[in-house]
Amino acid sequence: MTHSPPPAPRPASVDVVLPCLDEAAALPWVLARIPAGWRAIVVDNGSTDGSAGIARGLGATVVHEPRRGFGAACHAGLLAADADIVCFCDCDASLDPALLTPFVRAVHDGDSDLVLGRRRPQGRGAWPPHARLGNLALARMLRRRTGLRLHDLGPLRAARRTALLGLGLTDRRSGYPLQMVVRAADAGWRVEERDVPYRPRTGRSKVTGTWRGTWHAVRDMRDVLNQPPQASRTEETAR
């Protein structure tokens, strides 16, 4: 007997930000997995493979961000969102956006302010060793900087939109996900980590698929960790 996944919490509206750079092959699978009633915001970051047209044809809201950078794409999606709760997910089919349902429930119910997915590799090639080592080193540095005992800085996450905007995020490169966590910790947010399966991505990796890409990401994130604590720009808390 099969069991259907629990329905998304109806009282909360949800936008899912999907940064996209040449993900034409992955988009159909990813967008088909967006929970019913949620809106997919695909942020095209200069694709040349027709990703924007495919996303639009599949019913997604498409935002164009000409400035290259993972953080630039993510933040453009956040600014385009108008839902109470905003989620982030990679657009390469390595993560299933349907897994965000319990994340959203935790934020909506007030159990957590920021929920992060801890990636658990599924299958050969899902997470290259050099990328895993870089992530582990950053998690340790994050623990020393904030006290948060996290194991991963993965892209699958959920939080309230107004609270995220209040963090005043400024990084527009690979440091964006880490800056979000650091500033959330500085603001006293309740940050939770949940295991999620991590599949081999569809297509070529732009960052963690190479040593050079991983090094640039680690460098960007190390710069974020060296920034002094900064209070959020509003008095509004994440609760």
Coordinates of N, CA and C in Angstrom, one line a residue:
M1 N 0.8 -1.2 0.0 CA 0.0 0.0 0.0 C 0.9 1.2 0.0
T2 N 0.6 2.1 -0.9 CA 1.5 3.3 -1.0 C 0.8 4.5 -0.2
H3 N 1.6 5.3 0.3 CA 1.1 6.5 1.0 C 1.5 7.8 0.3
S4 N 0.5 8.6 0.1 CA 0.8 9.9 -0.5 C 1.6 10.8 0.5
P5 N 2.5 11.7 0.0 CA 3.1 12.6 0.9 C 2.1 13.6 1.5
P6 N 2.4 14.0 2.7 CA 1.5 14.9 3.4 C 1.3 16.2 2.6
P7 N 0.1 16.8 2.6 CA -0.1 18.0 1.8 C 0.6 19.2 2.3
A8 N 0.9 20.1 1.5 CA 1.6 21.3 1.9 C 0.7 22.1 2.8
P9 N 1.2 22.8 3.9 CA 0.3 23.5 4.8 C -0.4 24.6 4.0
R10 N -1.7 24.6 4.0 CA -2.5 25.5 3.3 C -2.4 27.0 3.7
P11 N -2.3 27.2 5.1 CA -2.3 28.6 5.5 C -1.2 29.5 5.0
A12 N -0.1 28.8 4.6 CA 1.1 29.6 4.2 C 1.3 29.6 2.7
S13 N 1.6 30.7 2.1 CA 1.9 30.8 0.7 C 3.4 30.6 0.6
V14 N 3.8 29.9 -0.5 CA 5.2 29.5 -0.7 C 5.7 29.8 -2.1
D15 N 6.9 30.4 -2.1 CA 7.6 30.6 -3.4 C 8.9 29.8 -3.3
V16 N 9.3 29.1 -4.4 CA 10.5 28.3 -4.5 C 11.4 29.0 -5.5
V17 N 12.5 29.5 -5.0 CA 13.5 30.1 -5.9 C 14.5 29.1 -6.4
L18 N 14.6 29.1 -7.8 CA 15.4 28.1 -8.4 C 16.5 28.8 -9.3
P19 N 17.7 29.1 -8.8 CA 18.7 29.7 -9.7 C 19.1 28.8 -10.8
C20 N 19.1 29.3 -12.0 CA 19.3 28.5 -13.2 C 20.3 29.0 -14.2
L21 N 21.2 28.1 -14.6 CA 22.2 28.5 -15.6 C 22.4 27.2 -16.5
D22 N 21.7 27.2 -17.6 CA 21.8 26.1 -18.6 C 21.3 24.8 -17.9
E23 N 20.1 24.7 -17.5 CA 19.5 23.5 -16.9 C 18.3 23.0 -17.7
A24 N 18.4 23.1 -19.0 CA 17.2 22.7 -19.8 C 16.9 21.2 -19.6
A25 N 17.9 20.4 -19.4 CA 17.6 19.0 -19.3 C 17.0 18.6 -17.9
A26 N 17.3 19.4 -16.9 CA 16.8 19.1 -15.5 C 15.4 19.8 -15.2
L27 N 15.1 20.8 -15.9 CA 13.9 21.6 -15.5 C 12.6 20.8 -15.5
P28 N 12.3 20.0 -16.5 CA 11.0 19.3 -16.5 C 10.9 18.5 -15.2
W29 N 11.9 17.7 -14.8 CA 11.8 16.9 -13.6 C 11.7 17.8 -12.4
V30 N 12.5 18.9 -12.3 CA 12.4 19.7 -11.1 C 11.1 20.4 -10.9
L31 N 10.6 21.0 -12.0 CA 9.3 21.7 -11.9 C 8.1 20.8 -11.7
A32 N 8.2 19.6 -12.1 CA 7.2 18.6 -11.9 C 7.1 18.2 -10.4
R33 N 8.2 18.5 -9.7 CA 8.2 18.1 -8.3 C 7.9 19.2 -7.3
I34 N 7.6 20.4 -7.8 CA 7.1 21.5 -7.0 C 5.8 21.2 -6.4
P35 N 5.6 21.2 -5.1 CA 4.3 20.9 -4.5 C 3.2 21.7 -5.0
A36 N 2.0 21.1 -5.1 CA 0.8 21.8 -5.7 C 0.5 23.1 -4.8
G37 N 0.2 24.1 -5.5 CA -0.1 25.4 -4.9 C 1.0 26.3 -4.6
W38 N 2.2 25.8 -4.8 CA 3.4 26.6 -4.6 C 3.8 27.2 -5.9
R39 N 4.6 28.3 -5.9 CA 5.0 29.0 -7.1 C 6.5 28.7 -7.3
A40 N 6.9 28.3 -8.5 CA 8.3 28.2 -8.9 C 8.8 29.5 -9.5
I41 N 9.9 30.0 -9.0 CA 10.5 31.2 -9.6 C 11.9 30.8 -10.1
V42 N 12.0 30.6 -11.4 CA 13.2 30.2 -12.0 C 14.0 31.5 -12.4
V43 N 15.2 31.7 -11.8 CA 16.0 32.8 -12.1 C 17.0 32.5 -13.1
D44 N 16.8 32.9 -14.4 CA 17.8 32.6 -15.4 C 19.0 33.5 -15.3
N45 N 20.2 32.9 -15.2 CA 21.4 33.7 -14.9 C 22.3 33.7 -16.1
G46 N 21.7 33.8 -17.3 CA 22.5 33.9 -18.5 C 22.5 32.6 -19.3
S47 N 21.5 31.8 -19.2 CA 21.4 30.5 -20.0 C 21.5 30.7 -21.5
T48 N 22.1 29.8 -22.1 CA 22.1 29.8 -23.6 C 21.5 28.5 -24.2
D49 N 20.8 27.7 -23.4 CA 20.3 26.5 -23.9 C 18.7 26.5 -23.9
G50 N 18.2 27.7 -23.8 CA 16.7 27.8 -23.8 C 16.0 27.5 -22.5
S51 N 16.8 27.5 -21.4 CA 16.2 27.2 -20.1 C 15.0 28.1 -19.7
A52 N 15.1 29.4 -20.0 CA 14.1 30.3 -19.7 C 12.7 30.0 -20.4
G53 N 12.8 29.7 -21.6 CA 11.6 29.3 -22.4 C 11.0 28.0 -21.9
I54 N 11.8 27.0 -21.6 CA 11.3 25.8 -21.1 C 10.6 26.0 -19.7
A55 N 11.2 26.8 -18.9 CA 10.6 27.0 -17.6 C 9.3 27.7 -17.7
R56 N 9.3 28.7 -18.6 CA 8.0 29.5 -18.8 C 6.9 28.6 -19.3
G57 N 7.3 27.7 -20.3 CA 6.4 26.8 -20.9 C 5.8 25.8 -19.9
L58 N 6.6 25.5 -18.8 CA 6.1 24.6 -17.8 C 5.4 25.3 -16.7
G59 N 5.1 26.6 -16.8 CA 4.3 27.3 -15.8 C 5.1 28.0 -14.7
A60 N 6.4 28.1 -14.8 CA 7.2 28.8 -13.8 C 7.2 30.3 -14.1
T61 N 7.4 31.0 -13.0 CA 7.6 32.5 -13.2 C 9.1 32.6 -13.5
V62 N 9.5 33.3 -14.5 CA 10.9 33.4 -14.9 C 11.4 34.8 -14.7
V63 N 12.5 34.9 -14.0 CA 13.2 36.2 -13.7 C 14.5 36.2 -14.3
H64 N 14.9 37.2 -15.0 CA 16.2 37.3 -15.6 C 17.2 38.1 -14.8
E65 N 18.3 37.5 -14.4 CA 19.4 38.2 -13.6 C 20.6 38.2 -14.5
P66 N 21.0 39.3 -15.1 CA 22.2 39.3 -16.0 C 23.5 39.3 -15.2
R67 N 23.5 39.7 -14.0 CA 24.8 39.6 -13.2 C 25.1 38.2 -12.8
R68 N 26.2 37.6 -13.3 CA 26.5 36.2 -13.0 C 26.8 36.1 -11.6
G69 N 26.5 34.9 -11.0 CA 26.8 34.6 -9.7 C 25.6 33.9 -9.0
F70 N 25.9 32.9 -8.2 CA 24.8 32.1 -7.5 C 24.1 33.0 -6.6
G71 N 24.8 33.8 -5.8 CA 24.1 34.7 -4.9 C 23.2 35.8 -5.6
A72 N 23.7 36.3 -6.8 CA 22.9 37.2 -7.5 C 21.6 36.6 -8.0
A73 N 21.7 35.4 -8.5 CA 20.5 34.7 -8.9 C 19.5 34.4 -7.7
C74 N 20.1 34.0 -6.6 CA 19.2 33.7 -5.5 C 18.5 34.9 -4.9
H75 N 19.3 36.0 -4.9 CA 18.7 37.3 -4.3 C 17.7 37.9 -5.3
A76 N 17.9 37.8 -6.6 CA 16.9 38.2 -7.5 C 15.6 37.5 -7.3
G77 N 15.7 36.2 -7.1 CA 14.5 35.4 -6.8 C 13.8 35.8 -5.5
L78 N 14.6 36.1 -4.5 CA 14.0 36.5 -3.2 C 13.3 37.9 -3.4
L79 N 13.9 38.8 -4.1 CA 13.3 40.1 -4.4 C 12.0 39.9 -5.2
A80 N 12.0 38.9 -6.1 CA 10.8 38.7 -6.9 C 9.7 38.0 -6.2
A81 N 10.0 37.3 -5.1 CA 9.0 36.6 -4.3 C 8.1 37.5 -3.6
D82 N 6.8 37.0 -3.4 CA 5.9 37.8 -2.5 C 5.2 36.9 -1.5
A83 N 5.6 35.6 -1.5 CA 4.9 34.7 -0.6 C 5.4 34.9 0.9
D84 N 4.7 34.4 1.8 CA 5.1 34.5 3.2 C 6.4 33.7 3.5
I85 N 6.5 32.5 2.9 CA 7.6 31.7 3.1 C 8.3 31.5 1.7
V86 N 9.7 31.6 1.7 CA 10.5 31.4 0.5 C 11.4 30.2 0.7
C87 N 11.5 29.4 -0.3 CA 12.4 28.3 -0.3 C 13.4 28.5 -1.4
F88 N 14.5 27.8 -1.2 CA 15.6 27.8 -2.3 C 15.9 26.3 -2.6
C89 N 16.2 26.1 -3.9 CA 16.5 24.7 -4.3 C 17.4 24.8 -5.6
D90 N 18.4 24.0 -5.7 CA 19.1 24.0 -6.9 C 18.2 23.5 -8.1
C91 N 18.6 23.8 -9.3 CA 17.7 23.5 -10.4 C 18.4 22.4 -11.3
D92 N 19.2 21.6 -10.8 CA 19.9 20.6 -11.6 C 19.5 19.2 -11.3
A93 N 18.4 19.0 -10.6 CA 17.8 17.7 -10.3 C 18.6 16.9 -9.3
S94 N 19.5 17.5 -8.6 CA 20.2 16.8 -7.5 C 19.4 16.8 -6.3
L95 N 18.5 17.7 -6.1 CA 17.6 17.8 -4.9 C 16.1 17.9 -5.4
D96 N 15.3 17.2 -4.7 CA 13.9 17.1 -5.0 C 13.2 18.2 -4.2
P97 N 12.6 19.2 -4.9 CA 11.9 20.3 -4.2 C 10.7 19.8 -3.4
A98 N 10.2 18.6 -3.7 CA 9.1 18.1 -2.8 C 9.5 17.9 -1.4
L99 N 10.8 17.7 -1.2 CA 11.3 17.5 0.2 C 11.2 18.8 1.0
L100 N 10.8 19.9 0.4 CA 10.7 21.1 1.2 C 9.4 21.2 2.0
T101 N 8.5 20.3 1.7 CA 7.2 20.3 2.5 C 7.3 20.4 4.0
P102 N 8.1 19.5 4.6 CA 8.3 19.5 6.0 C 9.1 20.7 6.5
F103 N 10.0 21.2 5.6 CA 10.7 22.5 5.9 C 9.7 23.6 6.1
V104 N 8.8 23.7 5.1 CA 7.9 24.8 5.2 C 6.9 24.7 6.4
R105 N 6.6 23.5 6.7 CA 5.7 23.2 7.9 C 6.4 23.7 9.1
A106 N 7.7 23.4 9.3 CA 8.4 23.8 10.5 C 8.4 25.3 10.6
V107 N 8.7 26.0 9.5 CA 8.7 27.5 9.6 C 7.3 28.0 9.8
H108 N 6.3 27.5 9.1 CA 5.0 28.0 9.3 C 4.5 27.8 10.7
D109 N 4.8 26.7 11.3 CA 4.3 26.4 12.6 C 5.1 27.1 13.7
G110 N 6.2 27.7 13.4 CA 7.0 28.4 14.3 C 8.0 27.6 15.1
D111 N 8.3 26.4 14.6 CA 9.2 25.5 15.2 C 10.7 25.9 14.9
S112 N 10.9 26.5 13.7 CA 12.2 26.9 13.2 C 12.1 28.2 12.5
D113 N 13.2 28.9 12.4 CA 13.2 30.2 11.6 C 13.9 29.9 10.3
L114 N 14.8 29.0 10.2 CA 15.5 28.6 9.0 C 15.8 27.1 9.0
V115 N 15.3 26.5 8.0 CA 15.5 25.0 7.9 C 16.4 24.7 6.7
L116 N 17.4 23.9 7.0 CA 18.4 23.6 5.9 C 18.4 22.1 5.7
G117 N 18.7 21.8 4.4 CA 18.8 20.3 4.1 C 20.3 19.9 4.2
R118 N 20.5 18.8 5.0 CA 21.8 18.2 5.1 C 21.9 17.1 4.0
R119 N 22.7 17.3 3.0 CA 22.8 16.4 1.9 C 23.4 15.0 2.2
R120 N 22.6 14.0 1.8 CA 23.1 12.6 2.0 C 23.2 12.0 0.6
P121 N 24.5 11.8 0.1 CA 24.7 11.4 -1.3 C 24.0 10.0 -1.6
Q122 N 23.3 10.0 -2.8 CA 22.6 8.8 -3.2 C 23.2 8.4 -4.6
G123 N 24.0 7.4 -4.7 CA 24.6 7.0 -5.9 C 26.0 7.6 -6.2
R124 N 26.7 6.9 -7.1 CA 28.0 7.3 -7.5 C 28.1 8.7 -8.1
G125 N 29.0 9.5 -7.7 CA 29.1 10.8 -8.3 C 28.2 11.9 -7.8
A126 N 27.4 11.6 -6.8 CA 26.5 12.6 -6.3 C 27.1 13.8 -5.7
W127 N 28.3 13.5 -5.0 CA 29.0 14.6 -4.3 C 30.5 14.3 -4.4
P128 N 31.2 15.0 -5.3 CA 32.6 14.8 -5.4 C 33.4 14.9 -4.1
P129 N 34.4 14.1 -3.9 CA 35.1 14.2 -2.6 C 35.7 15.6 -2.3
H130 N 36.2 16.3 -3.3 CA 36.8 17.6 -3.0 C 35.7 18.6 -2.5
A131 N 34.5 18.5 -3.1 CA 33.4 19.3 -2.7 C 33.0 19.0 -1.3
R132 N 33.0 17.7 -1.0 CA 32.5 17.3 0.4 C 33.5 17.8 1.4
L133 N 34.8 17.7 1.1 CA 35.8 18.1 2.0 C 35.8 19.6 2.3
G134 N 35.5 20.4 1.2 CA 35.4 21.8 1.3 C 34.2 22.2 2.2
N135 N 33.1 21.5 2.0 CA 31.9 21.8 2.8 C 32.2 21.4 4.3
L136 N 32.9 20.4 4.5 CA 33.2 20.0 5.9 C 34.0 21.0 6.6
A137 N 35.0 21.5 5.9 CA 35.9 22.6 6.4 C 35.1 23.8 6.8
L138 N 34.2 24.2 5.9 CA 33.4 25.4 6.1 C 32.4 25.2 7.3
A139 N 31.9 24.0 7.4 CA 31.0 23.8 8.5 C 31.7 23.9 9.8
R140 N 33.0 23.5 9.9 CA 33.8 23.6 11.1 C 34.0 25.1 11.4
M141 N 34.4 25.9 10.3 CA 34.6 27.3 10.5 C 33.4 28.0 11.0
L142 N 32.2 27.6 10.4 CA 31.0 28.2 10.8 C 30.7 27.9 12.3
R143 N 31.0 26.7 12.7 CA 30.8 26.4 14.1 C 31.6 27.3 15.1
R144 N 32.8 27.5 14.7 CA 33.7 28.4 15.5 C 33.2 29.8 15.5
R145 N 32.7 30.3 14.3 CA 32.2 31.6 14.2 C 30.9 31.9 14.9
T146 N 29.9 30.9 14.8 CA 28.6 31.2 15.3 C 28.1 30.2 16.4
G147 N 28.8 29.1 16.6 CA 28.3 28.1 17.5 C 27.3 27.1 17.0
L148 N 26.8 27.4 15.7 CA 25.9 26.4 15.1 C 26.6 25.1 14.8
R149 N 26.0 24.0 15.2 CA 26.6 22.7 14.9 C 26.0 22.1 13.7
L150 N 26.2 22.7 12.6 CA 25.7 22.2 11.3 C 26.7 21.3 10.6
H151 N 26.3 20.5 9.7 CA 27.1 19.6 9.0 C 27.2 19.9 7.5
D152 N 26.3 20.8 7.0 CA 26.2 21.0 5.6 C 25.7 22.5 5.4
L153 N 26.1 23.0 4.3 CA 25.7 24.4 3.9 C 25.0 24.3 2.5
G154 N 24.2 23.3 2.4 CA 23.5 23.0 1.1 C 22.4 24.0 0.8
P155 N 22.0 24.0 -0.5 CA 21.1 25.0 -1.0 C 19.6 24.8 -0.7
L156 N 19.2 23.6 -0.2 CA 17.8 23.4 0.1 C 17.5 24.0 1.4
R157 N 16.6 25.0 1.4 CA 16.3 25.7 2.6 C 15.0 26.5 2.6
A158 N 14.4 26.9 3.7 CA 13.2 27.6 3.8 C 13.2 28.5 5.0
A159 N 12.6 29.7 4.8 CA 12.5 30.7 5.8 C 11.4 31.7 5.4
R160 N 11.1 32.6 6.3 CA 10.1 33.7 6.0 C 10.8 34.8 5.2
R161 N 10.0 35.2 4.2 CA 10.6 36.2 3.2 C 11.0 37.5 3.9
T162 N 10.1 38.1 4.7 CA 10.4 39.4 5.3 C 11.6 39.3 6.3
A163 N 11.8 38.2 6.9 CA 12.9 38.0 7.8 C 14.2 37.9 7.0
L164 N 14.1 37.1 5.9 CA 15.3 37.0 5.0 C 15.7 38.4 4.5
L165 N 14.8 39.2 4.1 CA 15.1 40.5 3.6 C 15.7 41.4 4.7
G166 N 15.3 41.2 5.9 CA 15.8 41.9 7.0 C 17.3 41.6 7.3
L167 N 17.8 40.5 6.8 CA 19.2 40.1 7.1 C 20.2 41.0 6.3
G168 N 19.7 41.7 5.3 CA 20.5 42.6 4.5 C 21.7 41.9 3.8
L169 N 21.4 40.8 3.1 CA 22.4 40.0 2.5 C 23.0 40.7 1.3
T170 N 24.4 40.7 1.3 CA 25.1 41.5 0.3 C 25.9 40.6 -0.7
D171 N 26.3 39.4 -0.3 CA 27.1 38.6 -1.2 C 26.3 38.2 -2.4
R172 N 26.9 38.2 -3.6 CA 26.3 37.9 -4.8 C 27.0 36.7 -5.5
R173 N 27.9 36.1 -4.8 CA 28.6 35.0 -5.4 C 28.3 33.7 -4.6
S174 N 29.3 32.9 -4.5 CA 29.1 31.6 -3.8 C 28.9 31.7 -2.3
G175 N 29.2 32.8 -1.7 CA 29.1 33.0 -0.3 C 27.7 33.3 0.2
Y176 N 26.8 33.5 -0.7 CA 25.4 33.9 -0.4 C 24.7 32.9 0.6
P177 N 24.8 31.6 0.3 CA 24.1 30.6 1.3 C 24.7 30.7 2.7
L178 N 26.0 30.8 2.7 CA 26.7 30.9 4.0 C 26.4 32.2 4.7
Q179 N 26.4 33.3 4.0 CA 26.1 34.6 4.6 C 24.7 34.6 5.2
M180 N 23.8 33.9 4.6 CA 22.4 33.8 5.1 C 22.4 33.1 6.5
V181 N 23.2 32.0 6.6 CA 23.2 31.3 7.8 C 23.9 32.1 8.9
V182 N 25.1 32.7 8.6 CA 25.8 33.5 9.5 C 25.0 34.6 10.1
R183 N 24.3 35.4 9.2 CA 23.5 36.5 9.7 C 22.3 36.0 10.4
A184 N 21.7 34.9 10.1 CA 20.6 34.4 10.8 C 21.1 34.0 12.2
A185 N 22.2 33.4 12.3 CA 22.8 33.0 13.7 C 23.0 34.3 14.5
D186 N 23.6 35.3 13.9 CA 23.9 36.6 14.6 C 22.6 37.2 15.1
A187 N 21.5 37.0 14.3 CA 20.2 37.6 14.7 C 19.4 36.7 15.7
G188 N 20.0 35.6 16.1 CA 19.3 34.7 17.1 C 18.3 33.8 16.5
W189 N 18.3 33.5 15.2 CA 17.3 32.6 14.6 C 17.5 31.2 15.1
R190 N 16.4 30.5 15.1 CA 16.5 29.0 15.4 C 16.7 28.3 14.0
V191 N 17.9 27.7 13.9 CA 18.3 27.1 12.7 C 18.3 25.6 12.8
E192 N 17.6 24.9 11.9 CA 17.5 23.5 12.0 C 18.0 22.8 10.8
E193 N 18.5 21.6 10.9 CA 19.1 20.9 9.8 C 18.4 19.5 9.7
R194 N 18.0 19.2 8.4 CA 17.3 17.9 8.2 C 18.0 17.2 7.1
D195 N 18.1 15.8 7.2 CA 18.7 15.0 6.2 C 17.8 15.0 4.9
V196 N 18.5 15.1 3.8 CA 17.8 15.0 2.5 C 18.6 14.2 1.5
P197 N 18.1 13.3 0.7 CA 18.8 12.6 -0.3 C 19.4 13.5 -1.4
Y198 N 20.6 13.3 -1.8 CA 21.3 14.1 -2.8 C 21.7 13.2 -4.0
R199 N 21.1 13.5 -5.1 CA 21.3 12.7 -6.3 C 22.4 13.3 -7.2
P200 N 22.9 12.4 -8.1 CA 23.9 13.0 -9.1 C 23.1 14.0 -9.9
R201 N 23.8 15.2 -10.2 CA 23.1 16.2 -10.9 C 23.0 15.9 -12.4
T202 N 22.0 16.6 -13.0 CA 21.8 16.5 -14.4 C 22.7 17.5 -15.1
G203 N 23.5 17.2 -16.0 CA 24.4 18.2 -16.7 C 25.7 18.4 -16.0
R204 N 26.4 19.5 -16.5 CA 27.7 19.8 -15.9 C 27.6 20.8 -14.8
S205 N 28.4 20.5 -13.7 CA 28.4 21.4 -12.6 C 29.2 22.6 -12.9
K206 N 28.7 23.8 -12.4 CA 29.4 25.0 -12.7 C 30.4 25.4 -11.5
V207 N 30.2 24.7 -10.4 CA 31.0 25.1 -9.2 C 31.7 23.9 -8.6
T208 N 31.0 23.0 -8.0 CA 31.7 21.9 -7.2 C 32.1 20.8 -8.1
G209 N 31.9 20.8 -9.4 CA 32.4 19.8 -10.3 C 33.8 19.8 -10.6
T210 N 34.5 20.9 -10.2 CA 35.9 21.1 -10.4 C 36.6 21.6 -9.2
W211 N 37.9 21.3 -9.1 CA 38.7 21.8 -7.9 C 38.7 23.3 -8.0
R212 N 38.8 23.9 -9.1 CA 38.9 25.3 -9.2 C 37.6 26.0 -8.8
G213 N 36.5 25.4 -9.2 CA 35.2 26.0 -8.8 C 35.0 25.8 -7.3
T214 N 35.4 24.7 -6.8 CA 35.3 24.5 -5.3 C 36.1 25.5 -4.6
W215 N 37.4 25.7 -5.0 CA 38.2 26.6 -4.4 C 37.7 28.1 -4.4
H216 N 37.1 28.5 -5.5 CA 36.5 29.8 -5.5 C 35.3 29.9 -4.6
A217 N 34.5 28.8 -4.5 CA 33.4 28.8 -3.5 C 33.9 28.9 -2.1
V218 N 34.9 28.1 -1.8 CA 35.4 28.1 -0.4 C 36.0 29.5 -0.1
R219 N 36.7 30.1 -1.0 CA 37.3 31.4 -0.8 C 36.2 32.5 -0.5
D220 N 35.1 32.4 -1.3 CA 34.0 33.4 -1.1 C 33.4 33.2 0.3
M221 N 33.2 31.9 0.7 CA 32.6 31.7 1.9 C 33.5 32.0 3.1
R222 N 34.8 31.8 2.9 CA 35.8 32.2 4.0 C 35.7 33.7 4.2
D223 N 35.6 34.5 3.1 CA 35.5 35.9 3.2 C 34.2 36.3 4.1
V224 N 33.2 35.5 3.8 CA 31.9 35.8 4.6 C 32.2 35.5 6.1
L225 N 32.9 34.5 6.4 CA 33.1 34.1 7.8 C 34.0 35.2 8.5
N226 N 34.8 35.9 7.7 CA 35.7 36.9 8.3 C 35.0 38.2 8.5
Q227 N 33.8 38.4 8.0 CA 33.0 39.6 8.3 C 32.6 39.7 9.7
P228 N 32.6 40.9 10.3 CA 32.2 41.1 11.7 C 30.7 40.9 11.8
P229 N 30.2 40.5 12.9 CA 28.7 40.4 13.1 C 28.0 41.6 12.8
Q230 N 26.8 41.5 12.2 CA 26.0 42.6 11.8 C 24.6 42.3 12.1
A231 N 23.9 43.3 12.8 CA 22.5 43.1 13.1 C 21.7 43.2 11.9
S232 N 20.5 42.6 11.9 CA 19.6 42.7 10.8 C 19.1 44.1 10.6
R233 N 18.7 44.5 9.4 CA 18.4 45.9 9.1 C 17.0 46.3 9.7
T234 N 16.2 45.3 10.2 CA 14.9 45.7 10.8 C 14.9 45.1 12.1
E235 N 14.0 45.5 12.9 CA 13.8 45.0 14.3 C 12.9 43.7 14.2
E236 N 12.4 43.4 13.1 CA 11.5 42.3 12.9 C 12.3 41.0 13.1
T237 N 11.8 40.1 13.9 CA 12.5 38.8 14.1 C 11.9 37.8 13.1
A238 N 12.5 36.6 13.1 CA 12.0 35.6 12.2 C 10.8 34.9 12.7
R239 N 10.4 35.2 13.9 CA 9.3 34.4 14.4 C 8.0 35.0 13.9

